[in-house]
CSV table of C-alpha atoms in Angstrom, one decimal:
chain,number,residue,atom,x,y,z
A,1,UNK,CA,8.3,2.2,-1.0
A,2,UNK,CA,8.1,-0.5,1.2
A,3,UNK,CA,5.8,0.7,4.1
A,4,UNK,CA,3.4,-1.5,5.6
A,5,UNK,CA,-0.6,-0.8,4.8
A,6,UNK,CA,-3.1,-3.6,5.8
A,7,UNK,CA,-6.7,-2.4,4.1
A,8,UNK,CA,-10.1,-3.3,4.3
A,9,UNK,CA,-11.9,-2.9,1.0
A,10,UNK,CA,-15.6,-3.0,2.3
A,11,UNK,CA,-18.4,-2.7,-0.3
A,12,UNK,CA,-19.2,-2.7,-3.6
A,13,UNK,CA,-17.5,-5.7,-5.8
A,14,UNK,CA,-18.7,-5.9,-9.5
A,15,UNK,CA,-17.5,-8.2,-12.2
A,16,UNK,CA,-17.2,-5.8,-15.3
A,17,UNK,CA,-17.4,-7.9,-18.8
A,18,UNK,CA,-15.5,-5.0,-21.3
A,19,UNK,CA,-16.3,-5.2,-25.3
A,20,UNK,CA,-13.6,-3.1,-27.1
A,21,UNK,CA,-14.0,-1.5,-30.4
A,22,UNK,CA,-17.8,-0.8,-30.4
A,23,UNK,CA,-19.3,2.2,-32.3
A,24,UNK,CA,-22.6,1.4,-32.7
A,25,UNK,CA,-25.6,-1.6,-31.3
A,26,UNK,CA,-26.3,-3.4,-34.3
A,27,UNK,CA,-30.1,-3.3,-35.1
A,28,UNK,CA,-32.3,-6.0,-34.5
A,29,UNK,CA,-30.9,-9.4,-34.1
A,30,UNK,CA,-27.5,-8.0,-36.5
A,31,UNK,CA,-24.3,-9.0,-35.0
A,32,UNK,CA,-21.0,-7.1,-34.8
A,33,UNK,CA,-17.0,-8.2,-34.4
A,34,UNK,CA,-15.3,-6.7,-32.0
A,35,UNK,CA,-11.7,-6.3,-31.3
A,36,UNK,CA,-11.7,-7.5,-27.4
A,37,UNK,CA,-14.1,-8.8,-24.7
A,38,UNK,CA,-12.5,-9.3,-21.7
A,39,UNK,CA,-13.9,-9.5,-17.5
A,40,UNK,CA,-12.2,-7.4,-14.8
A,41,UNK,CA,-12.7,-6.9,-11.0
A,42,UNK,CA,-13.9,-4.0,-10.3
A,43,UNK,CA,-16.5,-1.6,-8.1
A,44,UNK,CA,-15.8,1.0,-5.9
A,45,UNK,CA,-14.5,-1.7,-3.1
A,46,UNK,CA,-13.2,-4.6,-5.2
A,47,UNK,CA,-11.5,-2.1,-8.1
A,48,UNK,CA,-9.4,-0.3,-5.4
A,49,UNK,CA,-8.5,-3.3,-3.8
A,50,UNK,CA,-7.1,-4.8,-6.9
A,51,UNK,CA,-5.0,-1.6,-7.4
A,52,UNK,CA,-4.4,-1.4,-4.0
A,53,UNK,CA,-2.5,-4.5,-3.6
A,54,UNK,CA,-0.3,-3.9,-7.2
A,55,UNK,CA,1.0,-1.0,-5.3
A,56,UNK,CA,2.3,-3.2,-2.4
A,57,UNK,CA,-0.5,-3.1,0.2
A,58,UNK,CA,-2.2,-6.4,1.8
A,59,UNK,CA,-5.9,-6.7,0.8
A,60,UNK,CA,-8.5,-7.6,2.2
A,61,UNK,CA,-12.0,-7.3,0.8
A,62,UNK,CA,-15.2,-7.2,2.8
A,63,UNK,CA,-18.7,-7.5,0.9
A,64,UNK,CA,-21.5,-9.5,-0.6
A,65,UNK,CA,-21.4,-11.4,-3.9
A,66,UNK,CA,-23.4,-14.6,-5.5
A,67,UNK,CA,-23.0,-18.2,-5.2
A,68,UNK,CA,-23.0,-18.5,-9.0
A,69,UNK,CA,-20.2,-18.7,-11.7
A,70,UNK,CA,-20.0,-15.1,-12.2
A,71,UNK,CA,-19.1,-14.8,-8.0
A,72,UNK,CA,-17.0,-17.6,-9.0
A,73,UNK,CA,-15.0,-16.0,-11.8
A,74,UNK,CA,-15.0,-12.2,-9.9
A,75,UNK,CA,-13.6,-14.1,-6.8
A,76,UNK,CA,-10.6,-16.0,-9.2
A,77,UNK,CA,-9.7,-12.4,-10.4
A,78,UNK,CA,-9.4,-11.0,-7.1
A,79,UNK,CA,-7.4,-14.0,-5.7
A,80,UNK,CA,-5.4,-13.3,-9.0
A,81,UNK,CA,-4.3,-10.1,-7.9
A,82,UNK,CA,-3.4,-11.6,-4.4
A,83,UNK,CA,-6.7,-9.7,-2.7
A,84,UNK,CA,-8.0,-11.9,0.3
A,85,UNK,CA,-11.4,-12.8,-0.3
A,86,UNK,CA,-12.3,-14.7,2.2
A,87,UNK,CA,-14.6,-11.8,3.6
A,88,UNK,CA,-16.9,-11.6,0.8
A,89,UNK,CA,-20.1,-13.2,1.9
A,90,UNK,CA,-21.8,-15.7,-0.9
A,91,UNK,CA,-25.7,-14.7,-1.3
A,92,UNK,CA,-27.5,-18.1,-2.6
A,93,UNK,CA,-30.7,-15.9,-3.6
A,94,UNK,CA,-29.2,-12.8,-5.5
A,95,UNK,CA,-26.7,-13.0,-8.3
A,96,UNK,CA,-22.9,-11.5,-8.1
A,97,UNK,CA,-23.4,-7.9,-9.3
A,98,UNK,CA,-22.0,-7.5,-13.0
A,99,UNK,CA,-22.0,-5.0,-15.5
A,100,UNK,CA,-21.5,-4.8,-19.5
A,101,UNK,CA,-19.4,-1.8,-21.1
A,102,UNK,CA,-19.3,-1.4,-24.8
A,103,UNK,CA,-15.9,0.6,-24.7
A,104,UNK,CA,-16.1,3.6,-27.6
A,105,UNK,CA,-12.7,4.1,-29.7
A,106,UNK,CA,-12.4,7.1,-27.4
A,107,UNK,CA,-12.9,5.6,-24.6
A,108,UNK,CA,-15.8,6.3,-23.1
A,109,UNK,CA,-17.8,3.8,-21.9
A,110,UNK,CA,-21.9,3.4,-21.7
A,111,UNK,CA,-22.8,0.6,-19.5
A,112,UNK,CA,-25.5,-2.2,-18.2
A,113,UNK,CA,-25.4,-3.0,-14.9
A,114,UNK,CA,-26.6,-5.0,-12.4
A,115,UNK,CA,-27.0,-4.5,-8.8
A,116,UNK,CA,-27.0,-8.0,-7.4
A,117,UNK,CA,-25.7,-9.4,-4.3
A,118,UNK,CA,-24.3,-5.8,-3.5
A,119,UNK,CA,-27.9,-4.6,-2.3
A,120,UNK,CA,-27.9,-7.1,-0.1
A,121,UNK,CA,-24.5,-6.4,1.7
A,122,UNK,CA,-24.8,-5.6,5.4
A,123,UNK,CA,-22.8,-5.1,8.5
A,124,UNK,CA,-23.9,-8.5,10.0
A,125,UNK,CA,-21.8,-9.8,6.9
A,126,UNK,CA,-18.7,-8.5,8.6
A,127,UNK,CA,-16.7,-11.5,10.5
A,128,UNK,CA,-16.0,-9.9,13.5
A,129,UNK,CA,-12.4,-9.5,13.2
A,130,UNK,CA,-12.5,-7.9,10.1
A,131,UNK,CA,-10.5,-4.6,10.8
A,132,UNK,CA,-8.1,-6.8,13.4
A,133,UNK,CA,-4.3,-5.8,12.1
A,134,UNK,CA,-5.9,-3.1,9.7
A,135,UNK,CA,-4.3,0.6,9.0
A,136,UNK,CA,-6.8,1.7,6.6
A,137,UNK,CA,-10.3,0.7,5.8
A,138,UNK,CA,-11.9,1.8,2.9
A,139,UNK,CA,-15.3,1.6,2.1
A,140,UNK,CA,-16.7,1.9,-1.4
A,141,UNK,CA,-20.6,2.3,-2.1
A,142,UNK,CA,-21.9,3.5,1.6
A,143,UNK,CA,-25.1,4.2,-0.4
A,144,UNK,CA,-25.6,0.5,-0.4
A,145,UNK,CA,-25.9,0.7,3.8
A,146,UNK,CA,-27.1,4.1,4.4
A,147,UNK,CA,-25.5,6.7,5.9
A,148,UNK,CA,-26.3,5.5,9.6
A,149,UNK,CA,-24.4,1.8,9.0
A,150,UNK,CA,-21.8,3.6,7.2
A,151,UNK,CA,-21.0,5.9,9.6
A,152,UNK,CA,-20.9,3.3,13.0
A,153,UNK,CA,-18.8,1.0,11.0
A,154,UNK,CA,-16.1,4.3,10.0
A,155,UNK,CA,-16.2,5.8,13.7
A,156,UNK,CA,-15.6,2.1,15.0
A,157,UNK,CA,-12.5,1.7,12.2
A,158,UNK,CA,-11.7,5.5,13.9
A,159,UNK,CA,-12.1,4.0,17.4
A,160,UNK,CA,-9.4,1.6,16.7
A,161,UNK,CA,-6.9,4.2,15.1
A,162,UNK,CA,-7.6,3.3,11.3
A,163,UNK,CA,-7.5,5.5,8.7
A,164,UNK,CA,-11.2,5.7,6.7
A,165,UNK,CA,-11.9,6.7,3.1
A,166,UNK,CA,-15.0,6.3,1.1
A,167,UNK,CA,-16.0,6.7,-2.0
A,168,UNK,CA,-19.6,6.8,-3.3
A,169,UNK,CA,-21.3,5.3,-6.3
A,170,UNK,CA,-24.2,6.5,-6.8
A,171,UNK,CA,-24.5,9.8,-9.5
A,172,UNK,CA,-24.4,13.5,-7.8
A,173,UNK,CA,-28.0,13.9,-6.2
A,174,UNK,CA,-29.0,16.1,-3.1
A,175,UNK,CA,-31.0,13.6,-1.6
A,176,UNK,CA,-28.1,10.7,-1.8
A,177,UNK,CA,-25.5,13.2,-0.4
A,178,UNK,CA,-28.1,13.4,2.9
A,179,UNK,CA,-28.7,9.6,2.7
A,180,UNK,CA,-24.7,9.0,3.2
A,181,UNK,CA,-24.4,12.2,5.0
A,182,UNK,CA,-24.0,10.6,8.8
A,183,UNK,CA,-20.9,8.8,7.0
A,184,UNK,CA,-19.0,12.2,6.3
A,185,UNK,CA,-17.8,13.2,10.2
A,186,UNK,CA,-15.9,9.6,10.2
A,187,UNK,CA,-14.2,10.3,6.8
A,188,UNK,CA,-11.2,11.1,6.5
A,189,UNK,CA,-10.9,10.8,3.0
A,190,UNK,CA,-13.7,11.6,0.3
A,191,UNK,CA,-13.3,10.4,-3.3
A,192,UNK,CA,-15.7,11.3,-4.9
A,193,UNK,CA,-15.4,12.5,-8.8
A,194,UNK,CA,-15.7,16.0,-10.2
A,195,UNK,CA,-19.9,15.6,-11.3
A,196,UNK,CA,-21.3,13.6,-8.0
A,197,UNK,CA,-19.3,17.0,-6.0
A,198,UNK,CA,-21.9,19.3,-8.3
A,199,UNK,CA,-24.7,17.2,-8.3
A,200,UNK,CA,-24.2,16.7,-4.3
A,201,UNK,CA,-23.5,20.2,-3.6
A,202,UNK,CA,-25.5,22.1,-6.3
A,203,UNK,CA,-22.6,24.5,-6.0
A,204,UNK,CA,-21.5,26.8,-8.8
A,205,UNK,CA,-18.0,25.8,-8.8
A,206,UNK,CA,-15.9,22.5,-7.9
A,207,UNK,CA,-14.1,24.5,-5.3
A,208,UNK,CA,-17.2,25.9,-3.7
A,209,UNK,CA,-18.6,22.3,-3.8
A,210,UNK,CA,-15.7,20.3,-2.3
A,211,UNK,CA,-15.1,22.7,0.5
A,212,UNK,CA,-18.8,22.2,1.0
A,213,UNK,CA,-18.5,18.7,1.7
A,214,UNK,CA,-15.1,19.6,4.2
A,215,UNK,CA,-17.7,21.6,6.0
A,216,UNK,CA,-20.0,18.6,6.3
A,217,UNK,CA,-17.4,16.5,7.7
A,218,UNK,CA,-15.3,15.1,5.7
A,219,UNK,CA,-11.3,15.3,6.4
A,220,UNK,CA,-10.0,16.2,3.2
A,221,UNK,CA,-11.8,16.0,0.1
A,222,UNK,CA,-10.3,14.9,-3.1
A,223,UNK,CA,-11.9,15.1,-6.2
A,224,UNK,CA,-11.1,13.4,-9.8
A,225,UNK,CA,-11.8,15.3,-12.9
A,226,UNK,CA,-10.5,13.3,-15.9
A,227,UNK,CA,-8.0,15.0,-18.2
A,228,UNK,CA,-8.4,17.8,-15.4
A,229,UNK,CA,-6.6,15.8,-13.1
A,230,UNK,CA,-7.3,15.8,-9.3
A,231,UNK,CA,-8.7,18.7,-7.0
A,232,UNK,CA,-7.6,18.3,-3.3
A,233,UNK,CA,-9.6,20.1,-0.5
A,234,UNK,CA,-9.2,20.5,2.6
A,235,UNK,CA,-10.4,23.1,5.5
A,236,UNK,CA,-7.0,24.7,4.8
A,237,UNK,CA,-6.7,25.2,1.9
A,238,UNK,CA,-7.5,24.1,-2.0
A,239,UNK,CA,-4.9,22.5,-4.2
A,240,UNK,CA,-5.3,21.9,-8.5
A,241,UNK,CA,-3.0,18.3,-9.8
A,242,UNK,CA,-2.5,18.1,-13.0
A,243,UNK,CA,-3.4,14.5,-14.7
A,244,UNK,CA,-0.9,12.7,-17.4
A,245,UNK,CA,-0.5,13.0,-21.4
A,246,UNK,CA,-1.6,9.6,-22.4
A,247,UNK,CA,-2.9,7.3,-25.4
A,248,UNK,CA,-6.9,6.3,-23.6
A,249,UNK,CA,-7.7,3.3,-24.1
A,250,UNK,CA,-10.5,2.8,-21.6
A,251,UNK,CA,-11.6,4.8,-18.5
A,252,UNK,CA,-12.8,2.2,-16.7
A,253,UNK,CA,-11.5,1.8,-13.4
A,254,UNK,CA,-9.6,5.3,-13.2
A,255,UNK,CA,-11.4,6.4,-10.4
A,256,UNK,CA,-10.9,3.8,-8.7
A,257,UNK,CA,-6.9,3.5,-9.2
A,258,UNK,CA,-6.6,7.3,-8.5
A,259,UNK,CA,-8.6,6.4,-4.7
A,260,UNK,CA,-5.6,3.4,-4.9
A,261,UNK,CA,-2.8,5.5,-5.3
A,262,UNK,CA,-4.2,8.7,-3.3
A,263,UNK,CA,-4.5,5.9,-0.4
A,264,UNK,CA,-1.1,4.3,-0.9
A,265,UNK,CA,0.7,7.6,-1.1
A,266,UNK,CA,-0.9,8.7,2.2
A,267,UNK,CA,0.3,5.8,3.9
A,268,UNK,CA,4.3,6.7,2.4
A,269,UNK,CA,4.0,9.8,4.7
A,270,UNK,CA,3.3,12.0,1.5
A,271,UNK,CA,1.2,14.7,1.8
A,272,UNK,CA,-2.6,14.3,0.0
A,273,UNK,CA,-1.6,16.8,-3.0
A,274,UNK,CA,1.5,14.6,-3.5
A,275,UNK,CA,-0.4,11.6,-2.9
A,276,UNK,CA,-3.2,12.5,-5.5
A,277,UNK,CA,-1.0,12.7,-8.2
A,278,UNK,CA,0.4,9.8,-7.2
A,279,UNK,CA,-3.2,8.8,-7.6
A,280,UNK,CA,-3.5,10.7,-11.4
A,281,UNK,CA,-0.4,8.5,-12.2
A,282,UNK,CA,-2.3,5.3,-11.1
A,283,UNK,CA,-5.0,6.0,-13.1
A,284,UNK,CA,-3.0,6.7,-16.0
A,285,UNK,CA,-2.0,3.2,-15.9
A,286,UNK,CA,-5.1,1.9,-16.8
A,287,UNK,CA,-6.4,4.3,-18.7
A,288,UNK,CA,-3.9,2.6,-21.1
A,289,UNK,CA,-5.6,-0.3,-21.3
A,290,UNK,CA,-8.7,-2.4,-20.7
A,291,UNK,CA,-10.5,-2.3,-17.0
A,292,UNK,CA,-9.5,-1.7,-13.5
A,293,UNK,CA,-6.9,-4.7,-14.1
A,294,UNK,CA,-4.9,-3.3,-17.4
A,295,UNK,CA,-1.5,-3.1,-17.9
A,296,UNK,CA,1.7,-4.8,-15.7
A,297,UNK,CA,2.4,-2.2,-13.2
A,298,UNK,CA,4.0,-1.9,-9.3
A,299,UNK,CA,4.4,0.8,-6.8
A,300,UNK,CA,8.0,0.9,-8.3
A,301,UNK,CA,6.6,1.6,-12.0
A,302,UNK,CA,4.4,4.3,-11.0
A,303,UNK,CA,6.4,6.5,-9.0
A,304,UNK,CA,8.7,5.6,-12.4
A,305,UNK,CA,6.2,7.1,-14.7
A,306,UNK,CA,5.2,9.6,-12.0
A,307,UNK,CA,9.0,11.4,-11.9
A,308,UNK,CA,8.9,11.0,-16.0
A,309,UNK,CA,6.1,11.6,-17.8
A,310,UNK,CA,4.2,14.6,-18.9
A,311,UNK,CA,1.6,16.5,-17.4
A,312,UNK,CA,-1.6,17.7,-19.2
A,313,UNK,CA,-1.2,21.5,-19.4
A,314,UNK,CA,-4.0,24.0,-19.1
């Protein structure tokens, strides 16, 4: 449990503002009371970082964010959570990218977003000893660079015998899948959820579409799917994990803990089926509560709740 894993989150950082209890906008200028509104770090970079370093790994995020309050506050959370920050570039002419999620009693989550200082991320914004001492580097939103960027800063990571993941943001569409697609040959971990594999692939089944992305490239190809669980592809072979019985609070976030504990069981020598539902019992941590920060939780607790609790059946 104690194994050493120095990361890179390079990416997308978002400071999510969560309003619990809402089940309806009020009309007009009506107001409503709410049970909870609370801010998180989060975003396909910063979220997994966060997570990342619960489960015993040093952090360190890479990654663009605003020289206002709100980069201010999303910088304090991540510092919180003992992530090194001092990679994430401040942009004086763009604001920190931020998003608003009226949470639904059963969880789901609409959302406003804003893309912000992450559109303007770039490799020049990489110090040049970012990946010195790293074992894995993990790069969440290679939409945001293109496919071309993404892919010379992976094969460099590769170069230097680090361990690459990536995980895109952007919905399932065709045309993003070829915009990243010069990323794919330096991945060896895609984590991509169960609707951007369809959309991607336009394959008839989520089998047929993950080994579709192996065949472009990627590694191994692991897939989340909500109550589903995890799907983990590689060119050998397919493999089904089960996720956990819970209480839902908020879905926030669980992709991004299930790349966190997929990642960190990889790097305890366990094999990526084990690791993803390492990963499903990650996520089911905060799924319990409210954003990509919920709960009290360690490497220690999960594998805990991992050996214990039930799985969802059929």
């Amino acid at each position: 449990m104690t194994a050493p894993m120095t990361v890179a989150a390079v990416g997308v950082h978002v400071l999510d503002t969560h309003v619990l209890g809402i089940e309806s906008i009020p009309e007009g200028s009506d107001g409503q009371l709410v049970e909870t509104i609370r801010m998180s770090p989060a975003g396909t970079a910063g979220g997994t970082a966060v997570v990342l370093s619960r489960l015993g790994a040093a952090v360190r995020s890479f990654g663009a964010v605003g020289a206002d309050p709100v980069g201010d506050t999303l910088l304090g959370l991540l510092e919180r959570e003992g992530v090194d920050v001092r990679g994430l570039a401040r942009k004086a002419d763009a604001q920190t990218s931020a998003s608003v999620l009226p949470v639904r009693p059963n969880g789901d989550r609409p959302a406003w977003h804003c893309i912000g200082a992450n559109g303007l991320f770039t490799l020049d914004d990489l110090p040049a000893d970012a990946l010195e001492g790293v074992t894995h580097l993990h790069l969440g939103g290679p939409e945001f660079l293109g496919g071309e960027a993404a892919g010379e800063l992976l094969a460099r990571a590769r170069g230097l015998g680090i361990t690459t993941s990536v995980d895109i943001l952007a919905p399932g569409d065709p045309d993003m899948l070829e915009w990243v697609a010069g990323a794919l040959p330096h991945t060896d971990y895609l984590l991509p959820n169960d609707e951007q594999v369809l959309g991607f692939t336009g394959a008839a089944s989520l089998v047929e579409g993950a080994q579709a992305l192996v065949s472009r490239g990627a590694g191994c190809v692991a897939v989340t799917q909500g109550r589903r669980g995890a799907l983990v592809a590689t060119a050998e072979s397919v493999v089904e994990v089960p996720a956990y019985a819970i209480e839902v609070v908020d879905t926030t976030g669980c992709g991004d803990a299930f790349s966190a504990g997929f990642l960190r069981g990889l790097s305890l020598g366990q094999k990526p089926a084990d690791a993803a539902a390492l990963g499903c019992a990650t996520a089911a941590q905060v799924a319990q509560g409210l954003g990509t920060d919920a709960g009290v939780y360690d490497l220690e607790a999960v594998l805990k709740f991992e050996g214990s609790a039930e799985v969802v059946r059929g």
